[in-house]
Amino acid sequence: MIKRAAWIGLTLTLGVSTACAQALQFKLAASHDSDQFDEWKLTVGYTDAQGRGLQAGTLRYSALGWSRTGEHLAGTYHHSSPRWTTDAHLGLTQLARHQHGVGALDTLYRWRPDTSVGISVERDLVNSQLGIEDGLTYLGLSLVADHAFTEQFNVGLALGSSWFSGDNRRDLLRTRWNLLLNDSYGLNAFIKTRHYRNSHPGQAAYFSPRSLQEMATGLSVRMPMTRHTTFRASLDAGQQRIDGESDPIWHATLGWAAPRGSRIDWQIGLEASNATSLLSTGDGAYRYTSLVARINIPL
């Protein structure tokens, strides 16, 4: 069970502000799925004018009749320039009698005006009940790229692998094909795909089929609502194929944020996905919902 993946494209992932100034950050992330597994994280951080910082937080995971609470401490770094964008953190997470060295590096280089390339590296814990109890971790490495063929059409991709403790490697390919329909409303049509294979499928601690393929089409929008609020939303639906069996899927996001350049940078995002048809309830299918909220206050 891993909810994060390296990606380029329209997203409601909440990151660090691009402003190079001293600031305090507060972030809340919570999720719930149809397996009755809940995740809750609260993080407080500080960043100086050079982009260096420190963050600390608490995290809690729970399921029916089970819960674990832990702490997290990490150093952070952020850099943004016309050519390079880099976000990184490195630290420790203590949870369920285990200490994990965790971290991530996401860097993107604007190679040409229409092309960006980058690398994403991450080490984190496997966020499932058995994964937490057994102290499982994974190390992921991806190469990412984005190319604008025209002013309206661009394609992004992420290609990489994740190595899990317990002898399993997951090879992953993601793509996103995006067409700008209306610049005034930030209206885009897109196709996204995801493919992965596990070298040792059927792991008990997390979802690990031999192979998974997904394709979905959707629409996204990003537009000002008021002088102080920007609205974002997306909806897509498609098909998921797991070890030869095919099922419909859908995914939706809603978000509100401060306009770019605002002194106080804030964001709130909601996400929901379901392995069933968009027009049915799919009570027996896997469902996932999450909330992420962040505020960045300059000092």
C-alpha positions as a printed Julia matrix, in Angstrom:
299×3 Matrix{Float64}:
   0.0     0.0     0.0
   1.84    3.06   -1.29
  -0.11    6.19   -2.09
   2.75    8.38   -3.37
   4.43    8.15   -6.79
   6.76   10.41   -8.76
   4.71   12.39  -11.29
   4.66   15.44  -13.51
   1.28   17.01  -14.32
  -1.73   18.7   -12.83
  -2.06   17.48   -9.24
  -3.33   18.48   -5.84
  -0.17   17.29   -4.1
   0.68   19.95   -1.55
   4.36   20.91   -1.44
   6.64   23.65   -0.23
   6.12   27.22   -1.36
   8.43   28.41   -4.13
   9.07   31.67   -2.31
  12.65   32.04   -1.0
  11.9    33.58    2.38
  11.81   32.56    6.01
   8.51   30.87    6.71
   6.59   28.54    8.97
   4.68   25.64    7.46
   1.79   23.62    8.86
   0.48   20.55    7.06
  -2.28   18.04    7.79
  -2.81   14.84    5.78
  -5.52   12.26    6.45
  -6.9     9.29    4.51
  -9.41    6.45    4.82
 -10.03    3.39    2.65
 -12.63    0.65    2.35
 -10.37   -1.75    4.28
 -11.03    0.53    7.31
  -7.4     1.63    7.32
  -6.86    5.24    8.43
  -3.76    7.43    8.18
  -3.27   10.79    9.93
  -0.19   13.06    9.83
   0.42   16.52   11.3
   3.67   18.32   10.45
   5.16   21.67   11.51
   8.18   23.1     9.73
  10.51   26.08    9.37
  12.4    27.19    6.24
  15.1    29.88    6.12
  15.83   32.33    3.31
  18.28   29.86    1.68
  15.64   27.12    1.45
  17.01   25.02    4.32
  14.6    23.9     7.0
  13.46   21.51    9.68
  10.15   19.72   10.09
   8.69   17.64   12.91
   5.42   15.83   13.18
   3.25   13.12   14.58
   1.56   10.3    12.68
  -1.12    7.78   13.5
  -2.3     4.68   11.67
  -5.36    2.68   12.68
  -7.61   -0.17   11.6
 -10.34   -2.18   13.32
  -9.03   -3.01   16.81
  -5.51   -1.75   16.04
  -3.61    1.55   16.07
  -0.03    2.84   16.16
   1.28    6.35   16.83
   4.72    7.64   15.87
   6.94   10.69   15.42
   8.87   12.15   12.5
  11.83   14.55   12.33
  13.62   15.65    9.15
  15.78   18.31    7.59
  14.39   19.88    4.42
  15.67   21.8     1.41
  13.92   23.76   -1.34
  15.38   25.56   -4.36
  13.62   27.18   -7.29
  15.16   28.99  -10.27
  14.31   29.4   -13.96
  16.33   26.21  -14.69
  16.11   24.05  -11.56
  13.44   23.1    -9.03
  14.48   20.89   -6.12
  12.65   19.65   -3.02
  14.25   17.27   -0.54
  13.92   15.96    3.0
  15.96   13.5     5.06
  15.17   12.27    8.56
  13.87    9.61   10.92
  10.43    8.13   11.58
   9.78    6.15   14.76
   6.73    3.9    14.65
   5.67    0.57   16.19
   9.05   -0.08   17.86
  10.88    0.54   14.57
  13.11    3.44   13.53
  13.23    4.17    9.81
  15.6     6.4     7.89
  13.28    8.18    5.45
  13.76   10.81    2.8
  12.94   12.04   -0.67
  14.57   14.03   -3.46
  12.59   15.51   -6.35
  14.57   17.6    -8.81
  13.48   18.9   -12.21
  15.72   20.6   -14.8
  14.34   22.73  -17.63
  16.54   21.35  -20.39
  14.89   23.4   -23.16
  11.95   25.85  -23.14
   9.61   22.98  -24.07
  11.32   20.08  -22.24
  12.01   19.29  -18.57
  13.75   16.21  -17.15
  14.33   15.1   -13.58
  14.88   12.44  -10.95
  12.72   11.35   -8.02
  14.12    9.26   -5.16
  12.18    8.22   -2.05
  12.66    5.95    0.96
   9.69    5.47    3.29
   7.78    2.92    5.3
   5.15    0.61    3.83
   1.95    2.13    5.19
  -0.18   -0.95    5.85
  -0.94   -2.72    9.12
   1.4    -5.66    8.48
   3.99   -3.4     6.88
   4.08   -1.16    9.95
   4.23   -4.06   12.42
   7.02   -5.78   10.46
   8.95   -2.54    9.88
   8.9    -2.84    6.08
  10.3    -0.04    3.92
  10.79    0.66    0.22
  13.27    2.61   -1.88
  11.94    4.14   -5.1
  13.86    5.67   -8.0
  12.23    7.26  -11.05
  13.29    9.25  -14.07
  10.71   11.87  -15.03
  10.25   14.0   -18.13
   7.76   16.43  -19.61
   7.72   17.67  -23.22
   5.43   20.29  -24.76
   4.84   19.39  -28.41
   2.79   22.57  -28.87
   1.58   25.38  -26.61
  -1.57   23.32  -25.98
  -0.3    19.72  -25.91
   2.27   18.13  -23.58
   3.2    14.64  -22.4
   4.72   13.7   -19.05
   6.15   10.37  -17.97
   7.75    8.67  -14.98
   9.78    5.47  -15.37
  11.37    3.68  -12.45
  11.45    0.91   -9.85
  10.78    0.44   -6.14
  12.69   -2.06   -4.02
  10.79   -3.37   -0.98
  12.36   -4.92    2.09
  11.3    -8.54    1.91
  12.68   -9.13   -1.63
  10.25   -7.58   -4.09
  10.91   -5.14   -6.92
   8.15   -3.14   -8.59
   8.85   -1.69  -12.05
   6.59    1.24  -12.88
   5.7     3.37  -15.9
   3.28    6.31  -15.75
   2.29    8.67  -18.56
  -0.01   11.68  -18.83
  -1.11   13.18  -22.17
  -2.54   16.66  -21.64
  -4.4    18.97  -24.03
  -5.21   22.57  -23.04
  -8.77   23.37  -24.13
  -9.31   26.82  -22.6
  -6.55   28.89  -21.02
  -8.9    31.34  -19.27
 -10.49   28.56  -17.2
  -7.44   26.3   -17.06
  -9.54   23.61  -18.74
  -7.59   20.54  -19.83
  -8.46   17.15  -21.28
  -6.07   14.33  -20.43
  -5.3    10.65  -20.72
  -3.26    8.97  -17.99
  -1.82    5.48  -17.83
  -0.12    3.37  -15.15
   1.66    0.04  -15.58
   3.63   -1.95  -13.04
   4.9    -5.47  -12.34
   6.03   -7.06   -9.06
   8.95   -9.48   -9.15
   7.51  -11.43   -6.18
   3.71  -10.99   -6.28
   1.28  -11.94   -3.55
   3.02  -10.19   -0.65
   0.92  -10.44    2.51
   1.79   -6.98    3.85
   0.66   -4.87    0.88
  -1.21   -5.04   -2.43
   1.16   -6.69   -4.91
  -0.4    -8.38   -7.95
   1.85   -9.81  -10.65
   0.85   -6.98  -12.99
  -1.44   -3.96  -13.1
  -2.42   -1.76  -16.05
  -4.65    1.31  -15.95
  -5.89    3.83  -18.49
  -8.27    6.71  -17.79
  -9.48    9.84  -19.55
 -10.66   13.0   -17.83
 -11.0    16.74  -17.52
  -9.32   19.17  -15.14
  -9.9    22.84  -14.39
  -7.95   25.54  -12.54
  -9.42   29.02  -12.31
  -9.78   31.99   -9.94
 -12.92   32.04   -7.83
 -12.27   35.29   -5.96
  -9.32   37.66   -5.54
  -8.0    35.4    -2.8
  -8.99   31.89   -3.93
  -8.16   29.6    -6.84
 -10.3    26.55   -7.55
  -9.01   23.26   -8.92
 -10.87   20.08   -9.85
 -10.43   16.98  -11.96
 -12.46   13.9   -12.82
 -11.35   10.86  -14.8
 -12.63    7.35  -15.45
 -11.26    4.32  -17.21
 -10.32    0.68  -16.91
  -8.01   -1.26  -14.59
  -6.58   -4.68  -15.44
  -5.07   -6.76  -12.6
  -3.56  -10.17  -13.41
  -5.82  -10.52  -16.43
  -9.08   -9.4   -14.78
 -10.54   -6.04  -15.86
 -12.64   -3.59  -13.83
 -13.77    0.03  -14.27
 -12.15    2.76  -12.14
 -12.63    6.47  -11.45
 -10.76    9.22   -9.63
 -11.74   12.76   -8.59
 -10.02   15.73   -6.91
 -11.2    19.06   -5.53
  -8.97   21.83   -4.27
  -8.81   25.44   -3.2
  -5.63   27.51   -2.96
  -4.25   31.01   -2.63
  -3.48   32.66   -5.99
   0.13   32.44   -7.13
   2.25   35.17   -5.62
   0.11   35.54   -2.49
   2.03   36.47    0.64
   0.38   33.7     2.67
   0.38   30.54    0.62
  -2.28   27.96    1.49
  -3.93   24.94   -0.1
  -6.56   22.36    0.71
  -7.24   19.31   -1.44
  -9.71   16.42   -1.41
  -9.25   13.19   -3.35
 -11.45   10.15   -3.94
 -11.0     7.01   -6.04
 -13.01    3.84   -6.52
 -12.39    0.6    -8.38
 -15.85    0.54   -9.93
 -17.92    2.32  -12.57
 -18.44    6.05  -12.07
 -22.22    5.5   -12.35
 -22.47    2.73   -9.73
 -21.96    2.51   -5.98
 -19.53   -0.4    -6.14
 -19.95   -1.43   -2.5
 -17.6    -4.37   -2.91
 -14.82   -2.4    -4.6
 -11.76   -0.77   -3.09
 -12.35    2.89   -2.21
  -9.87    5.53   -1.07
 -10.42    9.12    0.14
  -7.94   11.67    1.44
  -7.61   15.25    2.65
  -4.46   17.38    2.59
  -4.25   20.95    3.92
  -1.2    23.22    4.1
  -0.38   26.82    4.97
   2.9    28.65    4.51
   3.32   31.8     6.63
   6.28   34.12    5.88
   8.18   35.59    8.82
